[in-house]
Each structure stands twice: as C-alpha cells, then as structure tokens.
Amino acid sequence: MKTWNCTRAGIAIVLMSCGAASAQTVKVGIINTYSGPLAPQGEQMERGIQLYMKQHESDLPAGVTIELIRRDDTGPNPEVAKRLAQELITRDHVQLLAGVIWTPNALAIAPLATEAKVPLIIMNASTSTITTKSPYIARVSLTMWQSSYPLGPWAVKNGIKKVYTVVSDYGPGIDAEQAFTKGFADSGGQIVGSVRMPVANPDFVPFLQRAKDVAPDAVFAFVPAGKESTALMRAFGDLGLTQAGIKLIGPGAITTDEELQNMGDVALGVVTMNHYSSAAPRPFNQTFVAAYHAKYGQNEDPGYTVVDAYDGMAAIFHVVDAQHGKIDPDQTMALLKGWKDDASPRGSFMIDPDTRDIVQNEYVRRVEMVNGRLANVELETIPMVKDPWKEINHQK
C-alpha cells in the first residue's frame, strides 16, 4: 500500500498541509482496513478519500480545514473497531466518524455514535440493518438488498429458472442471499441449493463443486470485493462451470472493477448488478476515471469502493461547508437527510430523509471485452432504488 508523507494510521493528518491546524479545524476520524490480508479494499477507500481531497480541498470556506485522523481496524474485528472509535471520540475529540469497510465493525461503533452524538458516515459496510442502529449514522455506499433483490426478477426474465446460491457467511453475504432468494422466488424462480462460506481466505473449489453437481441454470455468488472475488472467478473457471452451461451472476463485488483484469476470460459474460462501473460513459464518470488514472496509473481502474469513499467525502464537505466548520451533530444529520449529489461518477443519488440510507441507480452489467480490456458494460438501469429490505420491513 502507498505510504503517506505526513504519517501512518494512528497519527493525525492535516490534509490542507502537514503543518499547524488553522482557526477552524474539523476533525474526522477514519476507521479503515489499512493492514492484513483484507487491506486491498481499505486501499480502495483510501484512494477515494485522497482523490476527493486533492480535487476539492480549496473549496472549503476560508479559514476552515479538515483534519483526518486515520485508524486501522486490520479487518473484520468489531472489538478493535469499537476501541478505536472510543479513542477517536474521547481522546482525539473528532466531530465526525467515517469509513468502515466491515459490517461487524460498523455495528460495534453504532452505540458509541449514539451515546456521544458523533455522526458516522458509512463509506462501505453494506448490511441493511446498520442505519437502524443509530440515528447518527448515514450511508453513502450501498446495501446488498439494493443490488441482489432486483437481480432476482431480472434472472427469471432472462431465462434463469434454477439457481444455487454461494455467499460469504457474514452480514452482507447473508443479506445478498436472502435478498436474491426473495426476488427470485417471488418471480417464479427456484433455489436448488445454497451454501455459506468462511469470510477470510476460503478454498472456493469444494463449495462451487457442490453447485456444479446440482446443475443449476446459474450460480448466484457474493464474496467481499477484491482478491477474494478473483479467487472465486478462477475457481469457477477451473471447475468448468461455464462449459457445463452454468452461468455466474451476483452483486457487483464479484466482478469489481479494480480486479477485473486479473480475472481473465472466465469473467466474460458474467452478469452483475451494482451502482457503479468504471466503464460507464457518463461525463462525470469519464472525468473521474481520467483523474484516477492520472493519480494512480493508466492500468488502475477505480472500483465502487473508491467511488463510495469519494462521495462520502463529498458528504463531509457538504456538512462542513454548510456549517462553516462549526459542527453540530443534530444539524449535521439534518443536512445529510435528503442531501442530493448530481455530480457523482455513479450518477445522481440522494440520502433518504427517513432512513438515512443511500438511494441510487442500480445497473445491470455484463463483462465484455472493450478495446482489449475487460469491462463491466452497463446494459440496463433501475433508477433510484431505495433499500428494499427497509421498504419490505418498514424499517427506519
């Protein structure tokens, strides 16, 4: 992972400069995964944060700076995340918390956000229940229900009648399985088997072999985006499921953009649903991808975690600007409820004023070869999807 000039995790970083804080400094605690085997997604989040700051730090009101204080949770470790959040609140006196890759960590932090009245802006963790755990949580990333539930009717409509589900055994995986199962079954599809796998470093071959033995029309899969999605894709190819006539579908994590070139031809034709693709022709996205390439290299494509962190920083800038750097927690949450961003690489989105959760387009995407590179080509748009889990269960 790229090192920082000012400091590493655990030490305050003043992003306006590495010098003294200005007259009005807003402290933001970033809880992210900077180390360990699951750190690649943390690096994606960090890149989104850095890119937004580079582009927009001069947009802050005169005399206002943002100081990011980074902490490393090392992975899905709720006790570590809880301790880090406690330190950020009580010792570092942050006015905002943000980041969080992992659902268990977000759930551990939620009571602290409530007790201390410190708003938490979720930039990744995607289990639907998270925003119900504290009135001081808003999410700018995704829920698994947003992509997995509408994929069920799409699959039936496109001739997929029998599906075997294969998911990682933690909150987002369970959400993905339940959401797809409901959407698929309600549309007339049949789930012919299901399995849940360990989150960290599993051997995917035996799980996919079970699916192959059942001979479904398709496997619906979810694993954390990153190296695990590449490992899943390679196992799918090694076992010859495509040759056996079995399709692979799922939420966008299984063909995440930053890993797509590592997956090889086995990824061709895989259909996913997600709120972002680096190949999207939207003008805001083309400008964003060009800036990303300029900063990180032409062969580096931004995954959706980059965009979620980028938009999370836009949310932070929104509340800091509106309050001229003087952060009030209740005013901050009022500013986030109903906030709309029409300049995101993902397309327009908003924060639902009732649930404090993201409302955004979902795109049906198919992996194709475009100009010699694999790309998630957007085929269809489902506009402004609210979290179906909250809609079904009337949760706020």
PDB file of C-alpha atoms in Angstrom, residues 186-315:
ATOM      1  CA  ASP A 186     -41.324 -14.150  -5.886  1.00  0.00           C
ATOM      2  CA  SER A 187     -40.794 -14.038  -9.646  1.00  0.00           C
ATOM      3  CA  GLY A 188     -41.180 -17.792 -10.070  1.00  0.00           C
ATOM      4  CA  GLY A 189     -37.563 -18.947  -9.802  1.00  0.00           C
ATOM      5  CA  GLN A 190     -36.384 -21.954  -7.783  1.00  0.00           C
ATOM      6  CA  ILE A 191     -33.426 -22.056  -5.388  1.00  0.00           C
ATOM      7  CA  VAL A 192     -31.977 -25.575  -5.755  1.00  0.00           C
ATOM      8  CA  GLY A 193     -29.296 -25.284  -3.092  1.00  0.00           C
ATOM      9  CA  SER A 194     -27.294 -22.837  -1.018  1.00  0.00           C
ATOM     10  CA  VAL A 195     -24.053 -22.691   0.921  1.00  0.00           C
ATOM     11  CA  ARG A 196     -22.295 -20.110   3.086  1.00  0.00           C
ATOM     12  CA  MET A 197     -18.508 -19.904   3.111  1.00  0.00           C
ATOM     13  CA  PRO A 198     -15.894 -18.525   5.540  1.00  0.00           C
ATOM     14  CA  VAL A 199     -15.189 -14.820   5.066  1.00  0.00           C
ATOM     15  CA  ALA A 200     -11.394 -14.928   5.064  1.00  0.00           C
ATOM     16  CA  ASN A 201      -9.269 -16.949   2.629  1.00  0.00           C
ATOM     17  CA  PRO A 202     -11.635 -19.816   1.866  1.00  0.00           C
ATOM     18  CA  ASP A 203     -10.999 -22.537  -0.706  1.00  0.00           C
ATOM     19  CA  PHE A 204     -13.888 -21.921  -3.090  1.00  0.00           C
ATOM     20  CA  VAL A 205     -13.482 -25.158  -5.048  1.00  0.00           C
ATOM     21  CA  PRO A 206     -15.466 -27.542  -2.800  1.00  0.00           C
ATOM     22  CA  PHE A 207     -18.347 -25.067  -2.489  1.00  0.00           C
ATOM     23  CA  LEU A 208     -18.573 -24.482  -6.228  1.00  0.00           C
ATOM     24  CA  GLN A 209     -18.266 -28.218  -6.865  1.00  0.00           C
ATOM     25  CA  ARG A 210     -21.444 -28.732  -4.847  1.00  0.00           C
ATOM     26  CA  ALA A 211     -23.173 -26.209  -7.057  1.00  0.00           C
ATOM     27  CA  LYS A 212     -21.891 -27.887 -10.216  1.00  0.00           C
ATOM     28  CA  ASP A 213     -23.159 -31.275  -9.044  1.00  0.00           C
ATOM     29  CA  VAL A 214     -26.708 -29.881  -8.802  1.00  0.00           C
ATOM     30  CA  ALA A 215     -26.503 -28.490 -12.374  1.00  0.00           C
ATOM     31  CA  PRO A 216     -28.469 -25.246 -11.901  1.00  0.00           C
ATOM     32  CA  ASP A 217     -29.007 -22.681 -14.635  1.00  0.00           C
ATOM     33  CA  ALA A 218     -26.833 -20.261 -12.692  1.00  0.00           C
ATOM     34  CA  VAL A 219     -24.823 -19.748  -9.531  1.00  0.00           C
ATOM     35  CA  PHE A 220     -25.591 -16.580  -7.575  1.00  0.00           C
ATOM     36  CA  ALA A 221     -22.451 -15.633  -5.641  1.00  0.00           C
ATOM     37  CA  PHE A 222     -21.224 -12.987  -3.234  1.00  0.00           C
ATOM     38  CA  VAL A 223     -17.776 -12.622  -1.692  1.00  0.00           C
ATOM     39  CA  PRO A 224     -16.018  -9.450  -0.492  1.00  0.00           C
ATOM     40  CA  ALA A 225     -14.753  -7.382  -3.403  1.00  0.00           C
ATOM     41  CA  GLY A 226     -11.036  -7.656  -4.113  1.00  0.00           C
ATOM     42  CA  LYS A 227      -8.707 -10.632  -4.203  1.00  0.00           C
ATOM     43  CA  GLU A 228     -11.437 -12.977  -2.995  1.00  0.00           C
ATOM     44  CA  SER A 229     -13.607 -12.140  -5.999  1.00  0.00           C
ATOM     45  CA  THR A 230     -10.693 -13.002  -8.297  1.00  0.00           C
ATOM     46  CA  ALA A 231     -10.142 -16.284  -6.450  1.00  0.00           C
ATOM     47  CA  LEU A 232     -13.846 -17.108  -6.790  1.00  0.00           C
ATOM     48  CA  MET A 233     -13.773 -16.388 -10.519  1.00  0.00           C
ATOM     49  CA  ARG A 234     -10.711 -18.556 -11.063  1.00  0.00           C
ATOM     50  CA  ALA A 235     -12.242 -21.454  -9.136  1.00  0.00           C
ATOM     51  CA  PHE A 236     -15.394 -21.118 -11.236  1.00  0.00           C
ATOM     52  CA  GLY A 237     -13.246 -21.365 -14.357  1.00  0.00           C
ATOM     53  CA  ASP A 238     -11.037 -24.205 -13.097  1.00  0.00           C
ATOM     54  CA  LEU A 239     -14.082 -26.352 -12.325  1.00  0.00           C
ATOM     55  CA  GLY A 240     -15.513 -25.810 -15.801  1.00  0.00           C
ATOM     56  CA  LEU A 241     -18.902 -24.477 -14.712  1.00  0.00           C
ATOM     57  CA  THR A 242     -19.188 -22.273 -17.791  1.00  0.00           C
ATOM     58  CA  GLN A 243     -18.516 -25.255 -20.048  1.00  0.00           C
ATOM     59  CA  ALA A 244     -21.193 -27.130 -18.126  1.00  0.00           C
ATOM     60  CA  GLY A 245     -23.694 -24.458 -19.128  1.00  0.00           C
ATOM     61  CA  ILE A 246     -23.884 -22.809 -15.705  1.00  0.00           C
ATOM     62  CA  LYS A 247     -23.953 -19.004 -15.618  1.00  0.00           C
ATOM     63  CA  LEU A 248     -22.476 -16.841 -12.867  1.00  0.00           C
ATOM     64  CA  ILE A 249     -24.490 -13.874 -11.556  1.00  0.00           C
ATOM     65  CA  GLY A 250     -24.375 -11.737  -8.441  1.00  0.00           C
ATOM     66  CA  PRO A 251     -23.905  -8.267  -6.959  1.00  0.00           C
ATOM     67  CA  GLY A 252     -21.086  -6.118  -8.290  1.00  0.00           C
ATOM     68  CA  ALA A 253     -18.451  -7.323  -5.834  1.00  0.00           C
ATOM     69  CA  ILE A 254     -17.784 -10.491  -7.833  1.00  0.00           C
ATOM     70  CA  THR A 255     -16.582  -8.506 -10.879  1.00  0.00           C
ATOM     71  CA  THR A 256     -15.249  -5.464  -9.043  1.00  0.00           C
ATOM     72  CA  ASP A 257     -13.529  -3.106 -11.490  1.00  0.00           C
ATOM     73  CA  GLU A 258     -10.132  -2.910  -9.816  1.00  0.00           C
ATOM     74  CA  GLU A 259      -9.710  -6.700 -10.043  1.00  0.00           C
ATOM     75  CA  LEU A 260     -11.356  -7.343 -13.395  1.00  0.00           C
ATOM     76  CA  GLN A 261      -8.167  -7.532 -15.462  1.00  0.00           C
ATOM     77  CA  ASN A 262      -6.786 -10.185 -13.085  1.00  0.00           C
ATOM     78  CA  MET A 263      -9.770 -12.492 -13.604  1.00  0.00           C
ATOM     79  CA  GLY A 264      -9.147 -13.482 -17.209  1.00  0.00           C
ATOM     80  CA  ASP A 265     -11.571 -14.647 -19.857  1.00  0.00           C
ATOM     81  CA  VAL A 266     -13.645 -16.675 -17.388  1.00  0.00           C
ATOM     82  CA  ALA A 267     -15.239 -13.365 -16.359  1.00  0.00           C
ATOM     83  CA  LEU A 268     -16.586 -12.732 -19.870  1.00  0.00           C
ATOM     84  CA  GLY A 269     -20.371 -12.812 -19.906  1.00  0.00           C
ATOM     85  CA  VAL A 270     -20.785 -12.676 -16.112  1.00  0.00           C
ATOM     86  CA  VAL A 271     -23.788 -10.512 -15.239  1.00  0.00           C
ATOM     87  CA  THR A 272     -23.896  -8.461 -12.075  1.00  0.00           C
ATOM     88  CA  MET A 273     -25.942  -5.624 -10.635  1.00  0.00           C
ATOM     89  CA  ASN A 274     -24.218  -2.667  -8.997  1.00  0.00           C
ATOM     90  CA  HIS A 275     -24.404   1.095  -8.608  1.00  0.00           C
ATOM     91  CA  TYR A 276     -21.170   1.784 -10.462  1.00  0.00           C
ATOM     92  CA  SER A 277     -18.934   0.747 -13.350  1.00  0.00           C
ATOM     93  CA  SER A 278     -15.672   2.436 -14.274  1.00  0.00           C
ATOM     94  CA  ALA A 279     -16.620   1.805 -17.928  1.00  0.00           C
ATOM     95  CA  ALA A 280     -19.803   3.906 -17.711  1.00  0.00           C
ATOM     96  CA  PRO A 281     -19.980   6.647 -20.358  1.00  0.00           C
ATOM     97  CA  ARG A 282     -21.473   9.271 -18.032  1.00  0.00           C
ATOM     98  CA  PRO A 283     -19.471  12.517 -18.409  1.00  0.00           C
ATOM     99  CA  PHE A 284     -18.899  12.864 -14.646  1.00  0.00           C
ATOM    100  CA  ASN A 285     -17.548   9.317 -14.580  1.00  0.00           C
ATOM    101  CA  GLN A 286     -15.264   9.821 -17.551  1.00  0.00           C
ATOM    102  CA  THR A 287     -13.763  12.885 -15.861  1.00  0.00           C
ATOM    103  CA  PHE A 288     -13.426  10.965 -12.598  1.00  0.00           C
ATOM    104  CA  VAL A 289     -11.736   7.954 -14.209  1.00  0.00           C
ATOM    105  CA  ALA A 290      -9.309  10.231 -16.076  1.00  0.00           C
ATOM    106  CA  ALA A 291      -8.341  11.888 -12.779  1.00  0.00           C
ATOM    107  CA  TYR A 292      -7.968   8.492 -11.129  1.00  0.00           C
ATOM    108  CA  HIS A 293      -5.708   7.242 -13.937  1.00  0.00           C
ATOM    109  CA  ALA A 294      -3.614  10.401 -13.716  1.00  0.00           C
ATOM    110  CA  LYS A 295      -3.066   9.858  -9.984  1.00  0.00           C
ATOM    111  CA  TYR A 296      -2.761   6.071  -9.764  1.00  0.00           C
ATOM    112  CA  GLY A 297      -1.817   4.870 -13.265  1.00  0.00           C
ATOM    113  CA  GLN A 298      -3.499   4.024 -16.557  1.00  0.00           C
ATOM    114  CA  ASN A 299      -3.814   0.339 -15.677  1.00  0.00           C
ATOM    115  CA  GLU A 300      -5.556   1.051 -12.367  1.00  0.00           C
ATOM    116  CA  ASP A 301      -9.360   1.165 -12.606  1.00  0.00           C
ATOM    117  CA  PRO A 302     -11.429   2.505  -9.697  1.00  0.00           C
ATOM    118  CA  GLY A 303     -13.777   0.046  -8.048  1.00  0.00           C
ATOM    119  CA  TYR A 304     -17.035   1.051  -6.436  1.00  0.00           C
ATOM    120  CA  THR A 305     -15.361   1.363  -3.029  1.00  0.00           C
ATOM    121  CA  VAL A 306     -13.285   4.227  -4.419  1.00  0.00           C
ATOM    122  CA  VAL A 307     -16.439   5.988  -5.584  1.00  0.00           C
ATOM    123  CA  ASP A 308     -18.245   5.350  -2.300  1.00  0.00           C
ATOM    124  CA  ALA A 309     -15.376   6.923  -0.351  1.00  0.00           C
ATOM    125  CA  TYR A 310     -15.166   9.783  -2.860  1.00  0.00           C
ATOM    126  CA  ASP A 311     -18.870  10.504  -2.397  1.00  0.00           C
ATOM    127  CA  GLY A 312     -18.503  10.074   1.354  1.00  0.00           C
ATOM    128  CA  MET A 313     -16.006  12.908   1.341  1.00  0.00           C
ATOM    129  CA  ALA A 314     -18.481  14.956  -0.715  1.00  0.00           C
ATOM    130  CA  ALA A 315     -20.999  14.414   2.090  1.00  0.00           C
TER     131      ALA A 315
END
